Short mmCIF file of C-alpha atoms in Angstrom, two decimals:
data_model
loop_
_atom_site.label_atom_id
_atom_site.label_comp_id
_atom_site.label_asym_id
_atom_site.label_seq_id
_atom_site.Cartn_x
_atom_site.Cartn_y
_atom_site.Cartn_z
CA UNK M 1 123.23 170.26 75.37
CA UNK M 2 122.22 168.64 78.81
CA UNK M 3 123.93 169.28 81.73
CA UNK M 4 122.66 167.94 85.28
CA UNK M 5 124.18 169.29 88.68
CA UNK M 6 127.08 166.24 88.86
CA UNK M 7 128.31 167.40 85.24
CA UNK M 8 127.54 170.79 84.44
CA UNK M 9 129.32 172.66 81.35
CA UNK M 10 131.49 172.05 79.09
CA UNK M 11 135.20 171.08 78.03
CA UNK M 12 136.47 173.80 76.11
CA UNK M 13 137.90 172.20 72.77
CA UNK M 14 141.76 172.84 72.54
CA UNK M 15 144.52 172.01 69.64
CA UNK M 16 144.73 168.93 70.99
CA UNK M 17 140.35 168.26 71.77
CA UNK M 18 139.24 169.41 69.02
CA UNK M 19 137.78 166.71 67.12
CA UNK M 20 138.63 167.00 63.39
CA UNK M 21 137.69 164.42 61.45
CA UNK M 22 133.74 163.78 61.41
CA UNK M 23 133.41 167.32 63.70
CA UNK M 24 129.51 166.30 63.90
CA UNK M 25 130.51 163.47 66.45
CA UNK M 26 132.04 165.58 68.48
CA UNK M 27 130.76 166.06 72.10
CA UNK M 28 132.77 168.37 74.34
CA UNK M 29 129.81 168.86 77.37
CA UNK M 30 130.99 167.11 80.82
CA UNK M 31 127.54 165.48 80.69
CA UNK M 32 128.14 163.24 77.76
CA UNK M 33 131.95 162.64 78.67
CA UNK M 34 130.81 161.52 81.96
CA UNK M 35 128.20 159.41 81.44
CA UNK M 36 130.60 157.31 78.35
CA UNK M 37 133.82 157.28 81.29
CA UNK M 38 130.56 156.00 83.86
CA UNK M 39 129.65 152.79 81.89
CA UNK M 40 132.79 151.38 80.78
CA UNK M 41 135.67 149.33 82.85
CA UNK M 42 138.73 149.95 80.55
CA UNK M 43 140.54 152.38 78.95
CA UNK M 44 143.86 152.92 77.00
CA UNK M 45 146.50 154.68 78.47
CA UNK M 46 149.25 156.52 75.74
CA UNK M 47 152.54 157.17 77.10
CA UNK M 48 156.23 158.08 75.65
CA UNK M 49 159.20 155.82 77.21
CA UNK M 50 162.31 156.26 75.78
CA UNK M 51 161.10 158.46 72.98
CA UNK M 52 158.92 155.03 71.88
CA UNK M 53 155.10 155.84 72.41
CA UNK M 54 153.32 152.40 74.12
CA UNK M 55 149.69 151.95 75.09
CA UNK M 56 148.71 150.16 77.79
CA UNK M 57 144.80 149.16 79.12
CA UNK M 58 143.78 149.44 82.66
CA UNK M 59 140.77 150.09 84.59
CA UNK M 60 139.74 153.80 86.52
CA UNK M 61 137.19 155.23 87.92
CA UNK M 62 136.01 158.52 88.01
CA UNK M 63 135.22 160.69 90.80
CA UNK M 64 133.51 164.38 90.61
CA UNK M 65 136.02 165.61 88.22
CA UNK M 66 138.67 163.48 88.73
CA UNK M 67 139.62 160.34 87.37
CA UNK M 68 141.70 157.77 89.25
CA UNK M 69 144.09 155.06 87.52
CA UNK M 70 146.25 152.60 89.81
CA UNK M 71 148.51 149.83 89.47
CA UNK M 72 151.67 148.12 90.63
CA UNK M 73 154.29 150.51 91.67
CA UNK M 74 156.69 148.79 89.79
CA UNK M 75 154.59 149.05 86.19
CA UNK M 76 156.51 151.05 83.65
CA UNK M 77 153.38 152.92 82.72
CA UNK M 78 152.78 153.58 86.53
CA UNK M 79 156.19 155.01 86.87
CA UNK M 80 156.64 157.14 83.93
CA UNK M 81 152.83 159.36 84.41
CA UNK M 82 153.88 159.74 88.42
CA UNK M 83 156.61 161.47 87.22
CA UNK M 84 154.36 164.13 85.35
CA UNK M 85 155.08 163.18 81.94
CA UNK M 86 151.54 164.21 79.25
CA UNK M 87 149.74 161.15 78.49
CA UNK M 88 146.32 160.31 76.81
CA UNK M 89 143.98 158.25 77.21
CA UNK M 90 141.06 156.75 75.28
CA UNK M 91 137.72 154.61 76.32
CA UNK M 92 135.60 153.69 73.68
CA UNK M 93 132.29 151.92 73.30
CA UNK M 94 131.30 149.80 70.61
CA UNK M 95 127.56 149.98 69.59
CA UNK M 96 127.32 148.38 66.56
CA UNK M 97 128.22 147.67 63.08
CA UNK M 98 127.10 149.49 60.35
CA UNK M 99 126.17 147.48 57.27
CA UNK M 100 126.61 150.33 54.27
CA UNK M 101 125.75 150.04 50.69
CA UNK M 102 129.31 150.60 49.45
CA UNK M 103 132.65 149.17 50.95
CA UNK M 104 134.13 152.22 52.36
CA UNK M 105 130.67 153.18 53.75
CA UNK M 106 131.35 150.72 56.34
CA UNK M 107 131.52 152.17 59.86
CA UNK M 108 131.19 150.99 63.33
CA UNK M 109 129.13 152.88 66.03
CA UNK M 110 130.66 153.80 69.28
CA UNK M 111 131.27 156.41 71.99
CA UNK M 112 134.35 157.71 72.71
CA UNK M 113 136.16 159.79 75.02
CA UNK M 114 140.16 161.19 75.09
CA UNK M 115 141.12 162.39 78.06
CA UNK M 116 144.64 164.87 77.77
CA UNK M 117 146.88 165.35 80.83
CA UNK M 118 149.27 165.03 83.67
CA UNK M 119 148.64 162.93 86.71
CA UNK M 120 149.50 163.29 90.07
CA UNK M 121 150.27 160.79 92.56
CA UNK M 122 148.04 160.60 95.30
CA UNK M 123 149.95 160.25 98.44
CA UNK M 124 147.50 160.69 101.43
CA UNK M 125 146.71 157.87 103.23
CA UNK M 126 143.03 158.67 103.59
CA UNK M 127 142.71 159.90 99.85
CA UNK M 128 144.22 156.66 98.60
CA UNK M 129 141.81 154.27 100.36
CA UNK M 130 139.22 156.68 99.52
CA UNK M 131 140.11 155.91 95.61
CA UNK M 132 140.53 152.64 96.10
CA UNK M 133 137.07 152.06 97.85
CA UNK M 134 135.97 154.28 94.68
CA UNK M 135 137.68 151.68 92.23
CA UNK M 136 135.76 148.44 94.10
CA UNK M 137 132.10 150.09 94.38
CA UNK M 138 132.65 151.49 90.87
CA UNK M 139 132.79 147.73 90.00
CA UNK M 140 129.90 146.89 92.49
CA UNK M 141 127.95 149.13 94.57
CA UNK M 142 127.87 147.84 98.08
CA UNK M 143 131.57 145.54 97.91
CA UNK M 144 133.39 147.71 99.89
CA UNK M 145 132.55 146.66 102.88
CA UNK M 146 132.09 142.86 102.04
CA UNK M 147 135.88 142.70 101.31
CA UNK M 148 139.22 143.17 103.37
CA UNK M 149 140.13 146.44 102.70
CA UNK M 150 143.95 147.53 102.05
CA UNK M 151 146.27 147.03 104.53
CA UNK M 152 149.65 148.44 104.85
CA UNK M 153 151.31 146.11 102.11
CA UNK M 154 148.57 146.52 99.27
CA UNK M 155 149.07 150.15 100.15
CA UNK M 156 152.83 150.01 99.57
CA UNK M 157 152.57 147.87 96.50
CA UNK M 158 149.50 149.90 94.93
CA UNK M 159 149.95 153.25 93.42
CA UNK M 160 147.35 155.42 92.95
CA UNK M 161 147.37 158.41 90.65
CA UNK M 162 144.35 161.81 89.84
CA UNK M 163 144.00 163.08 86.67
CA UNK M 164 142.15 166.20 86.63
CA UNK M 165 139.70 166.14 83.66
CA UNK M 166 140.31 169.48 82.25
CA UNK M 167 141.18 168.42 79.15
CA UNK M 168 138.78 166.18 77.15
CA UNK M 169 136.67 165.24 74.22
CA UNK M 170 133.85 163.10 73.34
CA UNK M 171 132.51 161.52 69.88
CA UNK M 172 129.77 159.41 69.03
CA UNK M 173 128.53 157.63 66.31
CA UNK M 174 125.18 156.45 65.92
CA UNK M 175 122.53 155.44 62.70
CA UNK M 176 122.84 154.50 59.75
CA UNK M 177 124.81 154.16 56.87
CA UNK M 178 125.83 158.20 55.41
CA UNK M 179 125.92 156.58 51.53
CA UNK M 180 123.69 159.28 49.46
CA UNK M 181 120.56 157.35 48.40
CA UNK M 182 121.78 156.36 44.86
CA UNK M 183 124.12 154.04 46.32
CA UNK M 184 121.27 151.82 47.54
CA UNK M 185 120.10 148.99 45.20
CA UNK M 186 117.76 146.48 45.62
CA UNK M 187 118.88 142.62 46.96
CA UNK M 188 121.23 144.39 49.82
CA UNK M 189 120.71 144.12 53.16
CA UNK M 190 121.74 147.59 54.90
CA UNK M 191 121.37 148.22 58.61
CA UNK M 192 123.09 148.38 61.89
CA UNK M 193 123.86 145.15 63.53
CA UNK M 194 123.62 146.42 67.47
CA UNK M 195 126.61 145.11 69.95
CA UNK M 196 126.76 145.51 73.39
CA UNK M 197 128.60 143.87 76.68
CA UNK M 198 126.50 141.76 78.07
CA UNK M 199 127.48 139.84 81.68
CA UNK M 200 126.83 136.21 81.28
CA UNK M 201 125.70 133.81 84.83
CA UNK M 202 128.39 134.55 87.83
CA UNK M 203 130.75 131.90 88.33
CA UNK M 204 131.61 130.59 92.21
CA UNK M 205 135.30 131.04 93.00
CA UNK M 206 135.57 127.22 94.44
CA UNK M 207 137.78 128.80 97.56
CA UNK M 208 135.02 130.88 98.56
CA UNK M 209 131.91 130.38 100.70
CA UNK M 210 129.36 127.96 99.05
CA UNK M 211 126.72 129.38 101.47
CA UNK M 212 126.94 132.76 99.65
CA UNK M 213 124.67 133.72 96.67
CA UNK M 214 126.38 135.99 94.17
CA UNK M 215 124.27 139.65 95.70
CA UNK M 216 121.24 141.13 93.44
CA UNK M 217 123.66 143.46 91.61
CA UNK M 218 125.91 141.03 90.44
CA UNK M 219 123.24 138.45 89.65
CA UNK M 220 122.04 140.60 87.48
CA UNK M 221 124.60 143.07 86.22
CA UNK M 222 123.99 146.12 84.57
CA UNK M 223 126.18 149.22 83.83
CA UNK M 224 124.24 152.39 83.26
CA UNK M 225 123.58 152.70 79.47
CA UNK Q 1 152.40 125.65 72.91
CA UNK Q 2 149.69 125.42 70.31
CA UNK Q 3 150.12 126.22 66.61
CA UNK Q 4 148.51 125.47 63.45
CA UNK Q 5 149.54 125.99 59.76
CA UNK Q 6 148.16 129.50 59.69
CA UNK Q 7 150.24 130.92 62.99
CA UNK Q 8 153.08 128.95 62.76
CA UNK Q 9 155.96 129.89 65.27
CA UNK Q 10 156.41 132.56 67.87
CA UNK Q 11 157.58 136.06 68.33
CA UNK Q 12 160.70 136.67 69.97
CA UNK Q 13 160.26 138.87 73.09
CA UNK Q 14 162.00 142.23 72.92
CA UNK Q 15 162.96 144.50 75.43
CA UNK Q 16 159.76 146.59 74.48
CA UNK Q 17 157.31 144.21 74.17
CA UNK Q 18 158.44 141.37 76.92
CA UNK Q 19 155.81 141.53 79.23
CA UNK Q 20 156.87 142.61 82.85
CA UNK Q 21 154.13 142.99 85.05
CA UNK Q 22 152.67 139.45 85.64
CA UNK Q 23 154.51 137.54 83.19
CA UNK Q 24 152.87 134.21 83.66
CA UNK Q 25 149.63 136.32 81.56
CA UNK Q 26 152.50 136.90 78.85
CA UNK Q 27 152.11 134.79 75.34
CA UNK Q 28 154.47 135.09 72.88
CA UNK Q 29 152.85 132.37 70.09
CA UNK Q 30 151.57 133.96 67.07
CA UNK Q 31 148.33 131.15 67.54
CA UNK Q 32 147.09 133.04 70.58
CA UNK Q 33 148.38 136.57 69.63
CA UNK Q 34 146.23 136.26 66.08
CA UNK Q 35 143.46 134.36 67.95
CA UNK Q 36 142.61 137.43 69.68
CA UNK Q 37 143.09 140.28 67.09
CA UNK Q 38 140.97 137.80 64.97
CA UNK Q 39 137.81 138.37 67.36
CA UNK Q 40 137.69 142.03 68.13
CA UNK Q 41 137.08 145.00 66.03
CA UNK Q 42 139.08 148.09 67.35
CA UNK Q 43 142.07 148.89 68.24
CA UNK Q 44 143.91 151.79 70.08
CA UNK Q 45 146.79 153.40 68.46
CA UNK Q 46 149.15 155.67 70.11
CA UNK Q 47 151.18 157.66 68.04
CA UNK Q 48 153.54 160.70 69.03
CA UNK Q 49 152.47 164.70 67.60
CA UNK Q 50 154.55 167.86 68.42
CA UNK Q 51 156.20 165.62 71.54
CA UNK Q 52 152.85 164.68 72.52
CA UNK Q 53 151.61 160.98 72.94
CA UNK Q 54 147.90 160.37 71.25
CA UNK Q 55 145.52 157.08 71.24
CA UNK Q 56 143.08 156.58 68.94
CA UNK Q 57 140.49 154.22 68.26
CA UNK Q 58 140.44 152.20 64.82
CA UNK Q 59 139.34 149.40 63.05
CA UNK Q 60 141.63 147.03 61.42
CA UNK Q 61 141.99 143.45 59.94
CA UNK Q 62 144.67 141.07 60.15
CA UNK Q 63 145.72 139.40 56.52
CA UNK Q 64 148.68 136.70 57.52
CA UNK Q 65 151.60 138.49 59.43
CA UNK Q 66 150.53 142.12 57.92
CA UNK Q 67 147.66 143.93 59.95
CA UNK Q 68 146.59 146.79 57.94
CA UNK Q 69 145.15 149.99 59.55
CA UNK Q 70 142.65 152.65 57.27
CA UNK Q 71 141.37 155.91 57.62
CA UNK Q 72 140.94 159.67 55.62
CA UNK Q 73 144.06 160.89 54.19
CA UNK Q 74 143.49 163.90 56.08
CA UNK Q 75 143.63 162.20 59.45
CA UNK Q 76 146.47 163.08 62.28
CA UNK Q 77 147.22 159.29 63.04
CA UNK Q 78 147.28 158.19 59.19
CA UNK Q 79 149.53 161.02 58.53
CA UNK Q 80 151.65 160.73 61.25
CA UNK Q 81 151.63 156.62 60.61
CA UNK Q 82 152.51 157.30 56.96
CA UNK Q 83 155.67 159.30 58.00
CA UNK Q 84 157.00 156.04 59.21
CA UNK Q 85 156.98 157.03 62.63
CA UNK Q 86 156.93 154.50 65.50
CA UNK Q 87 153.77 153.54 66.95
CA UNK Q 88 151.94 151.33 69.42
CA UNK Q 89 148.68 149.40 68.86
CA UNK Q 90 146.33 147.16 71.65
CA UNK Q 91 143.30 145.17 71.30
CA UNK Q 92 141.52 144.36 74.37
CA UNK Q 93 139.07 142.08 74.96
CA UNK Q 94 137.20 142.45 78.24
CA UNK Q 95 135.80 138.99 79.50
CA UNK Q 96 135.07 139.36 83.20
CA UNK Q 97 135.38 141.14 86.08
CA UNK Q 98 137.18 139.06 88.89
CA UNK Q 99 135.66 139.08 92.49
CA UNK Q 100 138.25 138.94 94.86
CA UNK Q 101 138.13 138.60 98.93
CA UNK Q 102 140.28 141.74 99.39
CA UNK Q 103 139.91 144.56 97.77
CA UNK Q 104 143.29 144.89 95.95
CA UNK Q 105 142.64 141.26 94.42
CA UNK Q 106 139.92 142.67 92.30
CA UNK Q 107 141.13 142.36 88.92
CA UNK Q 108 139.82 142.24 85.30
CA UNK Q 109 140.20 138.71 82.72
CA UNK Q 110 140.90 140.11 80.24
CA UNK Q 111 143.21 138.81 76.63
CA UNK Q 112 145.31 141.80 75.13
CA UNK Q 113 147.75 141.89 72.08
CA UNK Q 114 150.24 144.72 71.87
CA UNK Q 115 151.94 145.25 68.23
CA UNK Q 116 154.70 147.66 67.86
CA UNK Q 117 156.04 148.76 64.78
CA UNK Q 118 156.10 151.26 61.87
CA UNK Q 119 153.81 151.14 58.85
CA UNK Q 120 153.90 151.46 55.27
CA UNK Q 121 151.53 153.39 52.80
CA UNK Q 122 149.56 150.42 50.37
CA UNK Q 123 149.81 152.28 47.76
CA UNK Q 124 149.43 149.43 44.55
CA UNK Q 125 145.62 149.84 44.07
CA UNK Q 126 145.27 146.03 43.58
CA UNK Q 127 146.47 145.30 46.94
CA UNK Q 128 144.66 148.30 48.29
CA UNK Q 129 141.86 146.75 47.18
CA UNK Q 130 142.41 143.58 48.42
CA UNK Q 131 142.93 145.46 51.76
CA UNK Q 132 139.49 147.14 51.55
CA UNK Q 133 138.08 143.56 50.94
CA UNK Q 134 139.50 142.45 53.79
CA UNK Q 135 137.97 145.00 56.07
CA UNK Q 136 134.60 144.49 54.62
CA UNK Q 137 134.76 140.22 54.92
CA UNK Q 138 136.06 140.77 58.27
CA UNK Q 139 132.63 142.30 58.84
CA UNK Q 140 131.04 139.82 57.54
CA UNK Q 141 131.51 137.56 54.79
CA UNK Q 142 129.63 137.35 51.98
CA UNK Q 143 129.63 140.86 51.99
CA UNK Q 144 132.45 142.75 49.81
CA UNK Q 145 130.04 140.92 46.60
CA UNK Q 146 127.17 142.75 47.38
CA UNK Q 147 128.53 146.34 47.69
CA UNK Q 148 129.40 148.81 45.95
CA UNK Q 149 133.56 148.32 45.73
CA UNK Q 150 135.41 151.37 46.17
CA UNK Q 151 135.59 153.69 43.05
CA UNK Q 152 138.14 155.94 42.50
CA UNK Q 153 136.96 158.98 44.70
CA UNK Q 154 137.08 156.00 47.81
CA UNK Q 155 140.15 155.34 46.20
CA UNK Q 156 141.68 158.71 46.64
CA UNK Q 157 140.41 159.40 50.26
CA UNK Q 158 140.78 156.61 52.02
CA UNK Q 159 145.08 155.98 52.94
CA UNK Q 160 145.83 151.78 53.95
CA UNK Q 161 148.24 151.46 55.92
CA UNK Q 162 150.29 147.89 56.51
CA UNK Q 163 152.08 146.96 59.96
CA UNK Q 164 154.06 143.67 59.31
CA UNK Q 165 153.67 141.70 62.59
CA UNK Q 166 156.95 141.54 63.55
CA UNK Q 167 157.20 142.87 67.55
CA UNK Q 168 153.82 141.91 69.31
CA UNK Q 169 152.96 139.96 72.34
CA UNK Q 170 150.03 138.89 74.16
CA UNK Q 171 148.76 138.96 77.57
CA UNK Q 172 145.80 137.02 79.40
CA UNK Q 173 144.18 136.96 82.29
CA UNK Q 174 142.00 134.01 83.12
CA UNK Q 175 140.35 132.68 86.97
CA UNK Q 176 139.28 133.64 89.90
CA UNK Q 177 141.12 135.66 92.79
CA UNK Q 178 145.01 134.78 93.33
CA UNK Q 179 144.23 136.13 97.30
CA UNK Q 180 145.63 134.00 99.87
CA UNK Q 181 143.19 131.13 101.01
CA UNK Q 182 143.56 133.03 104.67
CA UNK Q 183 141.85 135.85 102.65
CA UNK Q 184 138.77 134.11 102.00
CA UNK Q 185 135.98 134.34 104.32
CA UNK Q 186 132.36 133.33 105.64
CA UNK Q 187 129.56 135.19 104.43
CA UNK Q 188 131.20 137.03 101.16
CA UNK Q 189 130.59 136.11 97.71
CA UNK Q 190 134.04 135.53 95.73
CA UNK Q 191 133.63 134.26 92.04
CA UNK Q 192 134.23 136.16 87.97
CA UNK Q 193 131.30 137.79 86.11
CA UNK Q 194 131.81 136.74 82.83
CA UNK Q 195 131.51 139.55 79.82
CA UNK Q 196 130.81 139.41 76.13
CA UNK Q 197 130.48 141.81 73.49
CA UNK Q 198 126.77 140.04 72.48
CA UNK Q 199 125.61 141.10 69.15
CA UNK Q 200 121.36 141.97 69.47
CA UNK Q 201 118.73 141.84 66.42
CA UNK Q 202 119.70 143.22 63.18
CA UNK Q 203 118.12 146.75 62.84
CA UNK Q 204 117.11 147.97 59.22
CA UNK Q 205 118.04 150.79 57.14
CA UNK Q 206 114.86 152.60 56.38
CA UNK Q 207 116.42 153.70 52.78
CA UNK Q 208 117.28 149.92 52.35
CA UNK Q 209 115.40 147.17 50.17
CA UNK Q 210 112.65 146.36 52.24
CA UNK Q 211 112.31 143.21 50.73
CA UNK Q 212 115.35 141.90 51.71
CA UNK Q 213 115.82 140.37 55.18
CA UNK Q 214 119.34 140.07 56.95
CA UNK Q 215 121.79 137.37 56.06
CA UNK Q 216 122.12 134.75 58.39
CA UNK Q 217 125.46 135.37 59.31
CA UNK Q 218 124.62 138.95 60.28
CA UNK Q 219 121.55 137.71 62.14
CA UNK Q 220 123.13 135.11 64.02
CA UNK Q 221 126.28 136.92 64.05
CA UNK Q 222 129.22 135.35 65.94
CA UNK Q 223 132.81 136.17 66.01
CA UNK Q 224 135.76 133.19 66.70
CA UNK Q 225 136.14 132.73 70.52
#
């Protein structure tokens, strides 16, 4: 298991981490759980209004141990984890398709990650901005302090919420198909068709300064892999 | 409003799936709504367990208004989906990231369909079957032909599950900032990174027939934008 100094250890599995189906994908050290929250932009948030359970997608961005969601004070979704109701929520990877020699040996490869809590809203001022500057740099490094940051309306409007990462679980699939060998006959093509998200050319917002090239890291856009 | 012979129509809003939060992204048409679980390949599920609410990641297919859902009979979701239990599904598909002048007008384009619903256990083996044929020509098609179809052990350990798409809506996200034009200013680039799940070079199965080289549609693989 590798662990560096930003993610040392591990989750400890509970009832609810514990990965049970395919138990060989599972992946419950921070290391791995980090580094699938650190490359992608969206995740899935479960929540239970009304005794009706909804999922919503947002962005985040995590922070030491800490992972920070925000949105509209006014959002539904917003509203009913500020108020300290459990939640999940899911990001997921997709790495490829997995071309099988039988029908249900069809699989897709991916990383994923399920993140079990309660969130907290974070109130202070300072530790607000400082999550929102986290949210923009996440995006791209350096943005911060090309943009106007907050002022006291965005603040208002914007709720920002921690989730301590305490509880969490990993799984991964990679290779090939896991068909036993006699299921392989000649004339079929079996292998793993590789997908990824790739950033096309950056398009000029037509409001915004002409003189301006789109920086290095945006140019040419990469997320840690 | 756009609609064609095969998404006829639109779905009425309810009071759970009217969108509420930026309702000028909402669409209600079935013609956008199937347009966009036509082109990814997971979904998120959230499903309630002992009072808690869960998301999962899953692949599906959509066959007319039924999207069916599959998985071990031994899994959590499919078990607590076959109870008849309410549930939530969203597909996401990321296509930019949105470079804004202030730092709250960051944003994501993104298209997302939300189905709500309950589902039913396919239990007629010929339209379980035709279910599993669906998955696999979803894939790719061309392909169900030259597998190995589902025998009965498959048969017995793999649960299909139907949603009828009945309560669903859509939302997108398209453009550049919605900032102010006071916002903008001199020397910082504003514009959208565009993003696409890109599909690389085929990559073989070393127990596969060596002789046989990837179909073209898996080589130049495209899904429906």
């Amino acid at each position: 298991m590798t662990t560096n100094a930003d993610a040392p250890g591990e989750f400890t599995p509970t009832r609810r981490t514990k990965v049970r189906r395919h138990p060989e994908r599972a992946r419950y050290d921070r290391q791995t759980v980090y580094e699938i929250l650190d490359q992608a932009f969206v995740c899935h948030v479960a929540f239970v209004t009304d005794g009706m359970p909804f999922v919503v997608p947002t962005n985040y961005v995590r922070v030491g141990d800490t992972l920070y969601l925000h949105g509209s004070v006014g959002s539904r979704m917003m509203k009913t984890l500020a108020s300290g109701a459990s939640f999940s929520l899911c990001v997921t990877l997709l790495d490829g398709i997995v071309f099988a020699p039988t029908a249900t040996g069809h699989s897709l490869n991916y990383r994923s990650v399920v993140v079990l809590g309660n969130a907290k809203v974070v109130d202070d001022a300072d530790m607000k901005v400082d999550a929102m500057r986290a949210f923009v740099e996440y995006v791209a490094r350096g943005r911060w302090p090309m943009v106007r940051a907050p002022n006291e309306s965005d603040m208002a409007r914007t709720m920002v919420l921690a989730v301590p990462l305490v509880e969490a679980s990993a799984k991964v699939r990679t290779g090939f198909a896991t068909d036993g060998q006699e299921e392989y006959r000649e004339g079929t093509w079996t292998g793993v068709l590789p997908l990824k998200l790739t950033p096309g050319e950056p398009i000029r917002d037509p409001r915004g300064d002409r003189a301006v090239r789109a920086p290095d890291n945006i140019r040419h856009y990469s997320r840690p892999q």
